[in-house]
Structures are given as C-alpha cells and as structure tokens.
PDB file of C-alpha atoms in Angstrom:
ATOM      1  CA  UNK B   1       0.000   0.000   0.000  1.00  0.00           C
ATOM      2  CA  UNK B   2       1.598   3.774  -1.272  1.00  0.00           C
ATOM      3  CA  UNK B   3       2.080   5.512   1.816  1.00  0.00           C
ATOM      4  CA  UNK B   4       3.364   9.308   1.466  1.00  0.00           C
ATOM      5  CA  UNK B   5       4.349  12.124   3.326  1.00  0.00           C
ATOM      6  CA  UNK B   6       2.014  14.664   4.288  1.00  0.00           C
ATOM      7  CA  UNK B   7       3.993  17.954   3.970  1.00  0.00           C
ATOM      8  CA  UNK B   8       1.072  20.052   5.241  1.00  0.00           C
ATOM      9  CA  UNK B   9       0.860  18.161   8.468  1.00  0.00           C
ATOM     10  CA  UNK B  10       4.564  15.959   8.300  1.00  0.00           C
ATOM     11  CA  UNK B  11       2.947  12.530   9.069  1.00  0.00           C
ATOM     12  CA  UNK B  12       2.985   9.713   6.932  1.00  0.00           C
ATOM     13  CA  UNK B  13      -0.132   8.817   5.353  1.00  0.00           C
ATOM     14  CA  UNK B  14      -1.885   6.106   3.097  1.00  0.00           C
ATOM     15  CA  UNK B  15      -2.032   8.181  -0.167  1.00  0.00           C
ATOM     16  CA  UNK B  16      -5.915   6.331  -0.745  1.00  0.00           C
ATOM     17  CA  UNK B  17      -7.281   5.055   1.622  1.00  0.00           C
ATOM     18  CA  UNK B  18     -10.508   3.661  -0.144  1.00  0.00           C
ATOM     19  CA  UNK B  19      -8.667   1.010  -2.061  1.00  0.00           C
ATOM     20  CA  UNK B  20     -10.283   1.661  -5.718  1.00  0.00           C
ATOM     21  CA  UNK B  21     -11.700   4.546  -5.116  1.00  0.00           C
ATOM     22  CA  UNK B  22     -10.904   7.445  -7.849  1.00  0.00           C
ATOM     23  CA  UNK B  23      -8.533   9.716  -6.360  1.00  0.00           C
ATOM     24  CA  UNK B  24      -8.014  13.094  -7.541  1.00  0.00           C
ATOM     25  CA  UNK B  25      -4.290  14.028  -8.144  1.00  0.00           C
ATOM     26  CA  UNK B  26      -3.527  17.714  -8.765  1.00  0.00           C
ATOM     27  CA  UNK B  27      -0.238  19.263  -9.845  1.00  0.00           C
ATOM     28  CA  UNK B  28       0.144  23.062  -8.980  1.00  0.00           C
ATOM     29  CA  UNK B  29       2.378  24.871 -11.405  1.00  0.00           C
ATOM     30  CA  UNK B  30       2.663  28.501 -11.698  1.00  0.00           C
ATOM     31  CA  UNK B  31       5.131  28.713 -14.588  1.00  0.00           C
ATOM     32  CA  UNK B  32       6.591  27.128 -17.338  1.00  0.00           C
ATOM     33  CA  UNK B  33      10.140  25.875 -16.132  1.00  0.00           C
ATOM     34  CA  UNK B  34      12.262  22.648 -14.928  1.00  0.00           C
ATOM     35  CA  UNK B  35      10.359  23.020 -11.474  1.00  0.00           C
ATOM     36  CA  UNK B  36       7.098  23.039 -12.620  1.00  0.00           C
ATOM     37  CA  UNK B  37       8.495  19.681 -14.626  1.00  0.00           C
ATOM     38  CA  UNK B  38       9.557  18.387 -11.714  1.00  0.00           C
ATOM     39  CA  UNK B  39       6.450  18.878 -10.497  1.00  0.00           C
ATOM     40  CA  UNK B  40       4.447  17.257 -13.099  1.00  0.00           C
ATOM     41  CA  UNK B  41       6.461  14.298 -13.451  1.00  0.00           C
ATOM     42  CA  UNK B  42       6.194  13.793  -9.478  1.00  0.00           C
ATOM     43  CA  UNK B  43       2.255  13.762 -10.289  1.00  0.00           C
ATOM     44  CA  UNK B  44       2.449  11.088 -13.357  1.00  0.00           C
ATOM     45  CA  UNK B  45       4.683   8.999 -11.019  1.00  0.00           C
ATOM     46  CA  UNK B  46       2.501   9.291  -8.164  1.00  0.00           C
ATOM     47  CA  UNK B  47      -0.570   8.424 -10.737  1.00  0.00           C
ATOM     48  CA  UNK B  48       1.253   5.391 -12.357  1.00  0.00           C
ATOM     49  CA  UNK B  49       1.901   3.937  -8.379  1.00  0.00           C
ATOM     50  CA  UNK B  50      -1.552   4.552  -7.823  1.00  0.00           C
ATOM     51  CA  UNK B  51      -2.462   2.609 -11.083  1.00  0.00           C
ATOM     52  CA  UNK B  52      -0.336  -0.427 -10.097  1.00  0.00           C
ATOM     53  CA  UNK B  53      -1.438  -0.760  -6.865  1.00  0.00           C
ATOM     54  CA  UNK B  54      -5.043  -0.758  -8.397  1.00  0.00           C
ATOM     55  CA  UNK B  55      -6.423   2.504  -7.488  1.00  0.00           C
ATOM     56  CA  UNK B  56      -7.837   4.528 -10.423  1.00  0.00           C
ATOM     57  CA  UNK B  57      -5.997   8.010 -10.637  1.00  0.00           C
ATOM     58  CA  UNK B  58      -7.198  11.491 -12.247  1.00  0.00           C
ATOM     59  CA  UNK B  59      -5.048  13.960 -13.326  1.00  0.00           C
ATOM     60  CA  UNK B  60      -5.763  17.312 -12.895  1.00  0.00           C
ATOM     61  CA  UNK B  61      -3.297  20.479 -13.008  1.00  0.00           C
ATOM     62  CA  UNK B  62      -4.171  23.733 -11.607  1.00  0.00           C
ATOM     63  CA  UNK B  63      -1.817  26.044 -13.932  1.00  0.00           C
ATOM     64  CA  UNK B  64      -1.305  29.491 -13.395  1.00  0.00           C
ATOM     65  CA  UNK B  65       0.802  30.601 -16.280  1.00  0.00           C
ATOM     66  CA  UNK B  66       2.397  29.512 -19.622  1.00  0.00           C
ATOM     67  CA  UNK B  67      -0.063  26.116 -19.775  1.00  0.00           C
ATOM     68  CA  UNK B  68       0.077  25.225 -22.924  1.00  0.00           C
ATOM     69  CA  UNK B  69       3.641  24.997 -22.982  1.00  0.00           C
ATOM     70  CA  UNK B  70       3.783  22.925 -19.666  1.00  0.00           C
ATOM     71  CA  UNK B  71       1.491  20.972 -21.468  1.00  0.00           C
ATOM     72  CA  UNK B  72       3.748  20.308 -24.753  1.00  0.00           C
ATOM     73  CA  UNK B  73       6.910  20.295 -22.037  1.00  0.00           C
ATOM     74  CA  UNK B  74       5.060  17.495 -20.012  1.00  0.00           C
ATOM     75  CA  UNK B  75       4.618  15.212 -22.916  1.00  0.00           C
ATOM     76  CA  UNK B  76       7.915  15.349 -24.319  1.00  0.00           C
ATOM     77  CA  UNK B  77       8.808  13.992 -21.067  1.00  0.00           C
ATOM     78  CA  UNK B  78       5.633  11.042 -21.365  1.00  0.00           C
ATOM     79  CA  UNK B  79       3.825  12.628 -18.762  1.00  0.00           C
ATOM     80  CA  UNK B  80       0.067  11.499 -19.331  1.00  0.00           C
ATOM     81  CA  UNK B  81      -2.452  14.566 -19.965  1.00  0.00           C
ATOM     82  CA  UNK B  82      -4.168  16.294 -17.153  1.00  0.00           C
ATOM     83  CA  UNK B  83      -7.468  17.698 -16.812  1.00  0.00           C
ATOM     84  CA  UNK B  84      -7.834  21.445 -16.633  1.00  0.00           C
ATOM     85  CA  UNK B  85      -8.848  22.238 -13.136  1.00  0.00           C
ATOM     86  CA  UNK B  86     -11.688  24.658 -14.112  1.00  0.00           C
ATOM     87  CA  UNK B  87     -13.159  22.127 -16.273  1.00  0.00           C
ATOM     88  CA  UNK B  88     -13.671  19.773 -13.067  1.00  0.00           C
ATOM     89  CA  UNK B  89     -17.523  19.395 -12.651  1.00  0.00           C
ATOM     90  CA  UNK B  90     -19.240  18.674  -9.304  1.00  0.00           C
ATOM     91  CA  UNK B  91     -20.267  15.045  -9.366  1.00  0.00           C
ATOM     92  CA  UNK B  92     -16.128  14.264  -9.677  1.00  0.00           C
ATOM     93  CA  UNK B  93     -15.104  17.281  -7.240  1.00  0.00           C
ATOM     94  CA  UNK B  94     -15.675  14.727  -3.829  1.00  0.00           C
ATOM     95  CA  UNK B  95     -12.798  12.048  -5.390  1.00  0.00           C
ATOM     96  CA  UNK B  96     -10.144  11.317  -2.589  1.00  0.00           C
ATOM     97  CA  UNK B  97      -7.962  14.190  -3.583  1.00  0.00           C
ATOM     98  CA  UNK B  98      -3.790  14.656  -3.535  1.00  0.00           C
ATOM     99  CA  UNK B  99      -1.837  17.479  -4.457  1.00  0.00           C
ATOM    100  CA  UNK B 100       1.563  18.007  -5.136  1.00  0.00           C
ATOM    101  CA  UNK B 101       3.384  21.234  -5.249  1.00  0.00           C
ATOM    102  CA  UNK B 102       6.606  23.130  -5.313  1.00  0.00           C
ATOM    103  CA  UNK B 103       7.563  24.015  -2.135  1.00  0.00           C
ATOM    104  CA  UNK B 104       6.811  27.630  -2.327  1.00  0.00           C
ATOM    105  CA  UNK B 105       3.265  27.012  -3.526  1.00  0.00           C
ATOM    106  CA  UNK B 106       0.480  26.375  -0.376  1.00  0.00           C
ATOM    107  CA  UNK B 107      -3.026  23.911  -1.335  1.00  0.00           C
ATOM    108  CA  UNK B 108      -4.533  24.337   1.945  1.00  0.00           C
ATOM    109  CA  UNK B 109      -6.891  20.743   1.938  1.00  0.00           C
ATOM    110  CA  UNK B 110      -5.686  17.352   1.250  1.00  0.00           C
ATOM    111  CA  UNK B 111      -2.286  15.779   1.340  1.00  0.00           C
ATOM    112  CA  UNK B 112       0.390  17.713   0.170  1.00  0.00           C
ATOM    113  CA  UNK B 113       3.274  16.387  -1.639  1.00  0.00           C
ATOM    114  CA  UNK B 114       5.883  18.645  -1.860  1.00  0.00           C
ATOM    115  CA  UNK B 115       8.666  18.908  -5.138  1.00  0.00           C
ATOM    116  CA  UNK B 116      12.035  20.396  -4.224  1.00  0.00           C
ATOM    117  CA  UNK B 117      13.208  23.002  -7.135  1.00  0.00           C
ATOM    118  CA  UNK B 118      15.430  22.382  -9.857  1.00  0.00           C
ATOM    119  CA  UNK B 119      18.238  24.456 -10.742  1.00  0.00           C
ATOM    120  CA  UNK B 120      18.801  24.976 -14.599  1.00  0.00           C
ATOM    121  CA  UNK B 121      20.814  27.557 -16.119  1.00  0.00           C
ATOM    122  CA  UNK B 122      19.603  27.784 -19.513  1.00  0.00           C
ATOM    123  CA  UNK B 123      15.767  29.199 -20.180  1.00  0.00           C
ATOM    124  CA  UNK B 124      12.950  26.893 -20.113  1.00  0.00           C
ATOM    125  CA  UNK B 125      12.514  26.958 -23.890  1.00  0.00           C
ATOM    126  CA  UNK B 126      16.116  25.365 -23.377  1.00  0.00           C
ATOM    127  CA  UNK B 127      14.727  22.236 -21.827  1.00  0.00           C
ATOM    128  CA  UNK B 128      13.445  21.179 -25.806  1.00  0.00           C
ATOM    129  CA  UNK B 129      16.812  20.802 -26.658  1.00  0.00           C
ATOM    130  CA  UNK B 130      17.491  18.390 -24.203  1.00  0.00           C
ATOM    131  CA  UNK B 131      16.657  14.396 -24.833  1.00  0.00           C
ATOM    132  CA  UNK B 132      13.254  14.332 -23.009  1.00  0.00           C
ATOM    133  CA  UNK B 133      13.890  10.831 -21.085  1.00  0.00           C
ATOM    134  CA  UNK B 134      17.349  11.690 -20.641  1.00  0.00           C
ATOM    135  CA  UNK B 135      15.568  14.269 -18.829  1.00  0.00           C
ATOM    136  CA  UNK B 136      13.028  12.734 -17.031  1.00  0.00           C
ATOM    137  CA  UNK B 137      15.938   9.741 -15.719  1.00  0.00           C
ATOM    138  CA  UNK B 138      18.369  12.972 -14.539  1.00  0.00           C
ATOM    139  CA  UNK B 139      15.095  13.840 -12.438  1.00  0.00           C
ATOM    140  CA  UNK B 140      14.259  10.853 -10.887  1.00  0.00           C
ATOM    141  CA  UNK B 141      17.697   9.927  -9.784  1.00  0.00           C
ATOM    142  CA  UNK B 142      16.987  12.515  -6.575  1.00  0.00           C
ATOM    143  CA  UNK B 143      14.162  12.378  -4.570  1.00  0.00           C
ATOM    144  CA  UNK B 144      11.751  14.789  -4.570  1.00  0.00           C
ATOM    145  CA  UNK B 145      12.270  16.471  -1.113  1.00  0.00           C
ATOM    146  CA  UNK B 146      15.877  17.141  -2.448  1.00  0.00           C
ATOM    147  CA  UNK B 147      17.001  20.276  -4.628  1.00  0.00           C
ATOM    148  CA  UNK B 148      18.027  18.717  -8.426  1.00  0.00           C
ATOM    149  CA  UNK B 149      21.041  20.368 -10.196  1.00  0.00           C
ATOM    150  CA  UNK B 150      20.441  19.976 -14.113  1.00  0.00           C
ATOM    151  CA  UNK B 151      24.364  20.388 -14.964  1.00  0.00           C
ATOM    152  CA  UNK B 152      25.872  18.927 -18.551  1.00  0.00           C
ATOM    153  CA  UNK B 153      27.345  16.085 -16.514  1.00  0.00           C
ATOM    154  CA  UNK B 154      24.291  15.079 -14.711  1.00  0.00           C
ATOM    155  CA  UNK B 155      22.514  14.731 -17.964  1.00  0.00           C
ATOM    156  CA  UNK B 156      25.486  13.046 -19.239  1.00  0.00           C
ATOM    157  CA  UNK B 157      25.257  10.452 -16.844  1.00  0.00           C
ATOM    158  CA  UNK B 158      21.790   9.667 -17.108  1.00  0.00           C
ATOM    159  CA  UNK B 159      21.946   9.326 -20.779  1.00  0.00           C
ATOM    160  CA  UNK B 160      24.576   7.169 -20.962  1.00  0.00           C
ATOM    161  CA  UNK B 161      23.009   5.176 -17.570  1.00  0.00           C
ATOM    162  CA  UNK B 162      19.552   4.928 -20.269  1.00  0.00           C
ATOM    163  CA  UNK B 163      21.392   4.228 -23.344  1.00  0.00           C
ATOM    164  CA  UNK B 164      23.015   0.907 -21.576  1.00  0.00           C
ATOM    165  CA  UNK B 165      19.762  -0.277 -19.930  1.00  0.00           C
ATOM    166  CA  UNK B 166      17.836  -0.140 -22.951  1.00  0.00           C
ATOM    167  CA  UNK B 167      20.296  -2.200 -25.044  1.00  0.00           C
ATOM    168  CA  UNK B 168      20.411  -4.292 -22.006  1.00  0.00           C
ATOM    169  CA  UNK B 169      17.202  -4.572 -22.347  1.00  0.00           C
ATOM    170  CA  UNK B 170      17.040  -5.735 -25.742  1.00  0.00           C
ATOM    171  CA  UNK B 171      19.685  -8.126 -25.480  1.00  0.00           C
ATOM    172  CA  UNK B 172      17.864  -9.781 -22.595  1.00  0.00           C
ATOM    173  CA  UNK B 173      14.837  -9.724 -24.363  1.00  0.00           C
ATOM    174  CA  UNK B 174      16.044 -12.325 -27.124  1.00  0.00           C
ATOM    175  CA  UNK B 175      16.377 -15.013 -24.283  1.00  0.00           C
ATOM    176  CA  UNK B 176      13.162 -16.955 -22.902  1.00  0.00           C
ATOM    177  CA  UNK B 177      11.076 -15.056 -20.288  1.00  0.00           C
ATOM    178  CA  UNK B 178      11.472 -15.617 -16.487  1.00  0.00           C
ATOM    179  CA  UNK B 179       8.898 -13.834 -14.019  1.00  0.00           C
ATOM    180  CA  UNK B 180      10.077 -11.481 -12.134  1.00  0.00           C
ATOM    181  CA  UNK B 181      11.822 -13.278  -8.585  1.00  0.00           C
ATOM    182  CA  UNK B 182       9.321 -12.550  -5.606  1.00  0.00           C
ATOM    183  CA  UNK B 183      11.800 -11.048  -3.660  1.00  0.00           C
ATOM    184  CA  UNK B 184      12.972  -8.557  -6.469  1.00  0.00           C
ATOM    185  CA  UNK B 185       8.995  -7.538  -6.667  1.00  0.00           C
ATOM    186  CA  UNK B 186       8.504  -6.872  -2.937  1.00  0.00           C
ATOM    187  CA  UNK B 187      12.001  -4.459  -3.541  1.00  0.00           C
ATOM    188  CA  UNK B 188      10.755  -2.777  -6.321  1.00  0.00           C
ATOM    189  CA  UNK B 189       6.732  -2.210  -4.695  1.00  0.00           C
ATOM    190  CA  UNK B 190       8.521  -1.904  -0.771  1.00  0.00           C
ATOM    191  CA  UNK B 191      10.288   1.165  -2.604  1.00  0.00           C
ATOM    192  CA  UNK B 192       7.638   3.020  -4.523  1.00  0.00           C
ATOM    193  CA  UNK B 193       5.632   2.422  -1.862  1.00  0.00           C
ATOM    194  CA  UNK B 194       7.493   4.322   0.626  1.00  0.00           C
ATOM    195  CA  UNK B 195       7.047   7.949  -0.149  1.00  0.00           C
ATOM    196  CA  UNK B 196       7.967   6.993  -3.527  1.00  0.00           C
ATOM    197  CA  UNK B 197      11.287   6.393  -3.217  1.00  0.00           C
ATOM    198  CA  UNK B 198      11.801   6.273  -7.315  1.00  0.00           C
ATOM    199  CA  UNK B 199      15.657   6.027  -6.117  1.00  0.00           C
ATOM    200  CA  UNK B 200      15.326   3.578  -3.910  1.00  0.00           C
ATOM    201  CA  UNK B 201      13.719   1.409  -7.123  1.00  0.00           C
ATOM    202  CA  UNK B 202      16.936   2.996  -9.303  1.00  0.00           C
ATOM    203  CA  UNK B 203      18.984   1.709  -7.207  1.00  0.00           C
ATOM    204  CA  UNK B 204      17.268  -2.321  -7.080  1.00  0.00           C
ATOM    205  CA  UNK B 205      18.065  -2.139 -11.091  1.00  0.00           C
ATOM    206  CA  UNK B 206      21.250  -1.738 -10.588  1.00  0.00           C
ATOM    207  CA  UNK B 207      21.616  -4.783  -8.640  1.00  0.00           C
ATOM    208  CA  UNK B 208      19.356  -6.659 -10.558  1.00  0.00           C
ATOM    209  CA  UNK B 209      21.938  -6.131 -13.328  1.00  0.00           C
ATOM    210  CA  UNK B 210      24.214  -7.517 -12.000  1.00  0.00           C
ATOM    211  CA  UNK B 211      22.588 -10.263  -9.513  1.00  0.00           C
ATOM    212  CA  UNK B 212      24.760 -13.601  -9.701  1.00  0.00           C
ATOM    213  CA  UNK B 213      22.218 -16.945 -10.712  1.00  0.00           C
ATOM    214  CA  UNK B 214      19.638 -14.581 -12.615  1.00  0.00           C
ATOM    215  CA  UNK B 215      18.129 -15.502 -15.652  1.00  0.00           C
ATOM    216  CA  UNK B 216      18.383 -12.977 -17.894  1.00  0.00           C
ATOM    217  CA  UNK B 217      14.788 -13.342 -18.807  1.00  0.00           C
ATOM    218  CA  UNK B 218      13.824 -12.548 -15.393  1.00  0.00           C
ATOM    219  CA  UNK B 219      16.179  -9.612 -16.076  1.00  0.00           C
ATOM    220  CA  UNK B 220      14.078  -8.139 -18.902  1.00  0.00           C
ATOM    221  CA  UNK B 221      10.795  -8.491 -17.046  1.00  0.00           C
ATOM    222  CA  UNK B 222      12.439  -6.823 -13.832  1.00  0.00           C
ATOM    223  CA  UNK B 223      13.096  -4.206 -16.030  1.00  0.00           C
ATOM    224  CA  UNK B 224       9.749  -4.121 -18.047  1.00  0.00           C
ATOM    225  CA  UNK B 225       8.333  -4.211 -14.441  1.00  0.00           C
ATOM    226  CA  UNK B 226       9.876  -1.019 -12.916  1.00  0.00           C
ATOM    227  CA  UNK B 227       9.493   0.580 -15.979  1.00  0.00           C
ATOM    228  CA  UNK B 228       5.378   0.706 -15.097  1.00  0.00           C
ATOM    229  CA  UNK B 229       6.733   3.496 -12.402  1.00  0.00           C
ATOM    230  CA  UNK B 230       9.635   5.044 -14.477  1.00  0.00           C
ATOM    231  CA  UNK B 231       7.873   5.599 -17.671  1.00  0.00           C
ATOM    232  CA  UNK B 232      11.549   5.284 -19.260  1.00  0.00           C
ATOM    233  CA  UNK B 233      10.886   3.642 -21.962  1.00  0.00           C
ATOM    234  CA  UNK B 234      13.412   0.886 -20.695  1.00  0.00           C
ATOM    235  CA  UNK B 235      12.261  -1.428 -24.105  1.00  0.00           C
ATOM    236  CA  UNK B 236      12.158   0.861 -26.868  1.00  0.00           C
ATOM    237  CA  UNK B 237      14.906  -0.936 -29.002  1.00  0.00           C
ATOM    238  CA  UNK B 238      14.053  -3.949 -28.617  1.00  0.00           C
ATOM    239  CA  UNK B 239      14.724  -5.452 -32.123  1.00  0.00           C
ATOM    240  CA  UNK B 240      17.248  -3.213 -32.999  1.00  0.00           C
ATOM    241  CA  UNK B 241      20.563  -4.355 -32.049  1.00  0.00           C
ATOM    242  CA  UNK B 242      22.168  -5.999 -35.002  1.00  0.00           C
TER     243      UNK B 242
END
C-alpha cells in the first residue's frame, strides 16, 4: 500500500485510503520551467503507483501561467495529460484528492506532496533541446524532497546510464522469459511504496543487473516491471541491435 508524506501536516499517510476509489491528483504549477516539470512528473509517477497498486488516478493540473507549454513540455517527457482544473464538474469534485506542489506554492486541503526546485541555467525553452527521457531519468535519480542540479554532466550520466539499460534490455529480451523473482517484486513495490522512493527502485536495477544466478529473462521483465513506475521507456529498441 503507497504511503506518502504529508507535507502540510509531516505525518505519513496512506495516499488512498478507499482502495479503488478514484482519487483526484492535482499538480500546482505557476510557470513554465524545470520546477514546474519536476512537479508534473512527481504527479504522473505518483498516478502510475496509484495505477499499479489498483487505485484509479485522475489527473488534474491547476496552472497558473504559460499552460500550454507545460502541457507540450510534459509530454515530451511522457507525462500522461491532465485535466484542466476549471473544467472539473461537481459530481467528480468529492474524489479522494492529492496534491503536489513546489515548495513555495500552499493547497490548503488534502495531502500535500511537496517537489524540491530544480536548478537549470539555460531558459525553459532550453529544456526542448534536451533528450526528453534523458531528462526525465536525470530527475528521478533525486528524490523529490531534495534540490536537483540539471548540470551537462548530470545529464550526461543519465543518458549514458539509459542508453546501456535499454540495449540491455534488448539483449535480454532475445532469451526466454522468467517472471520477475518474488523477492525482487517486494524491492521494487517496498520502494515506490514508501514515499515513492523512485531512487530507492533505481537503485534495485542496478543490482538486478548484475545479480549472480539470474536468468536474464527474469532480467528483462524486472526491467519491463519497474518501468510501469519510471515511464523510461526501458524497451524501446528492442529489435534493434544488429
């Protein structure tokens, strides 16, 4: 069960409670930048959690400025669409409701996730030029309470970290299929689950790669697993590799 922490009142909470139930999930932006990203891409994590743990999730933002651009910034980065927050009607206005914010931003009712800012020295139109998952990997390496730091070598890193797990990946893929070891799948969940550490599941990849006595089959699916949260794109070449 995804249990988060309540930055409005600091205790840990069950992010839904009714199992099932729809639960709202509104991102708070008030710009188009790396922060209000950040933000987003906290929310389409949170959503996809939500999603695997079998609670239906709708995505709403509550933009101040520059929306449309957010918009075509957020799915560059494979961010799902949200909702408008004025075009919310009434009968869906009770859902269980989370928001999640920048820290200088204030929703005064439900739970509160907080999104430390990100620290990029180019514009925002600069963020286009940048790969968008290379992006979105750089990100998730830190979590989301902590500041992020979008320098050339950080970006470096987590391209070349996603260029060898996807043709990892692939070469994995051509051998038979192995689920995914129980133990590796109460890691991956036990993470997510916990505030969503998204490092935390980083970080059982990496020793998944290199995990003496697994299949690689069971490697793949690991992979294709995790990648349910990441939203990486962790099998796009696939059938590529000569």
């Amino acid at each position: 069960m995804l249990h988060i922490l309540d930055a409005r009142t600091g205790e840990t909470l069950t992010a839904a409670p009714a199992r099932r139930a729809l639960t709202r999930v509104e991102a708070h932006t008030q710009r188009f930048d790396a922060t209000a990203l950040r933000v987003l891409l906290v929310a389409d994590v949170l959503i996809r959690a939500l999603e695997v743990g079998g609670t239906p999730a709708w995505p709403v933002l509550a933009g101040e400025e520059q929306v449309a651009e957010l918009r075509a910034g957020a799915a560059a980065l494979g961010i799902r669409p949200f909702e408008d927050r004025h075009d919310v009607g009434p009968e869906l206005a009770e859902a269980q409701l989370l928001h999640v914010t920048s820290r200088d931003d204030r929703a005064t009712d439900g739970i509160r996730l907080d999104v430390a800012p990100v620290d990029f020295a180019g514009s925002a139109s600069g963020l286009g030029d940048i790969d968008p998952n290379t992006l979105r990997l750089a990100l998730l390496t830190h979590p989301r309470s902590e500041p992020v730091r979008l320098t050339p070598a950080a970006l470096a890193e987590a391209g070349d970290t996603l260029t060898h797990w996807r043709r990892s990946v692939a070469v994995w893929a051509g051998q038979p299929s192995r689920p995914v070891p129980d133990a590796v799948r109460r890691d991956l969940r036990a993470a997510w689950e916990d505030d969503l550490d998204v490092p935390a599941v980083l970080d059982v990849l990496r020793r998944v790669e290199t995990l003496d006595g697994l299949r690689d089959g069971a490697r793949f699916e690991t992979y294709a697993y995790a990648d349910r949260i990441l939203g990486l794109e962790l099998t796009r070449d696939i059938g590529t590799l000569a």
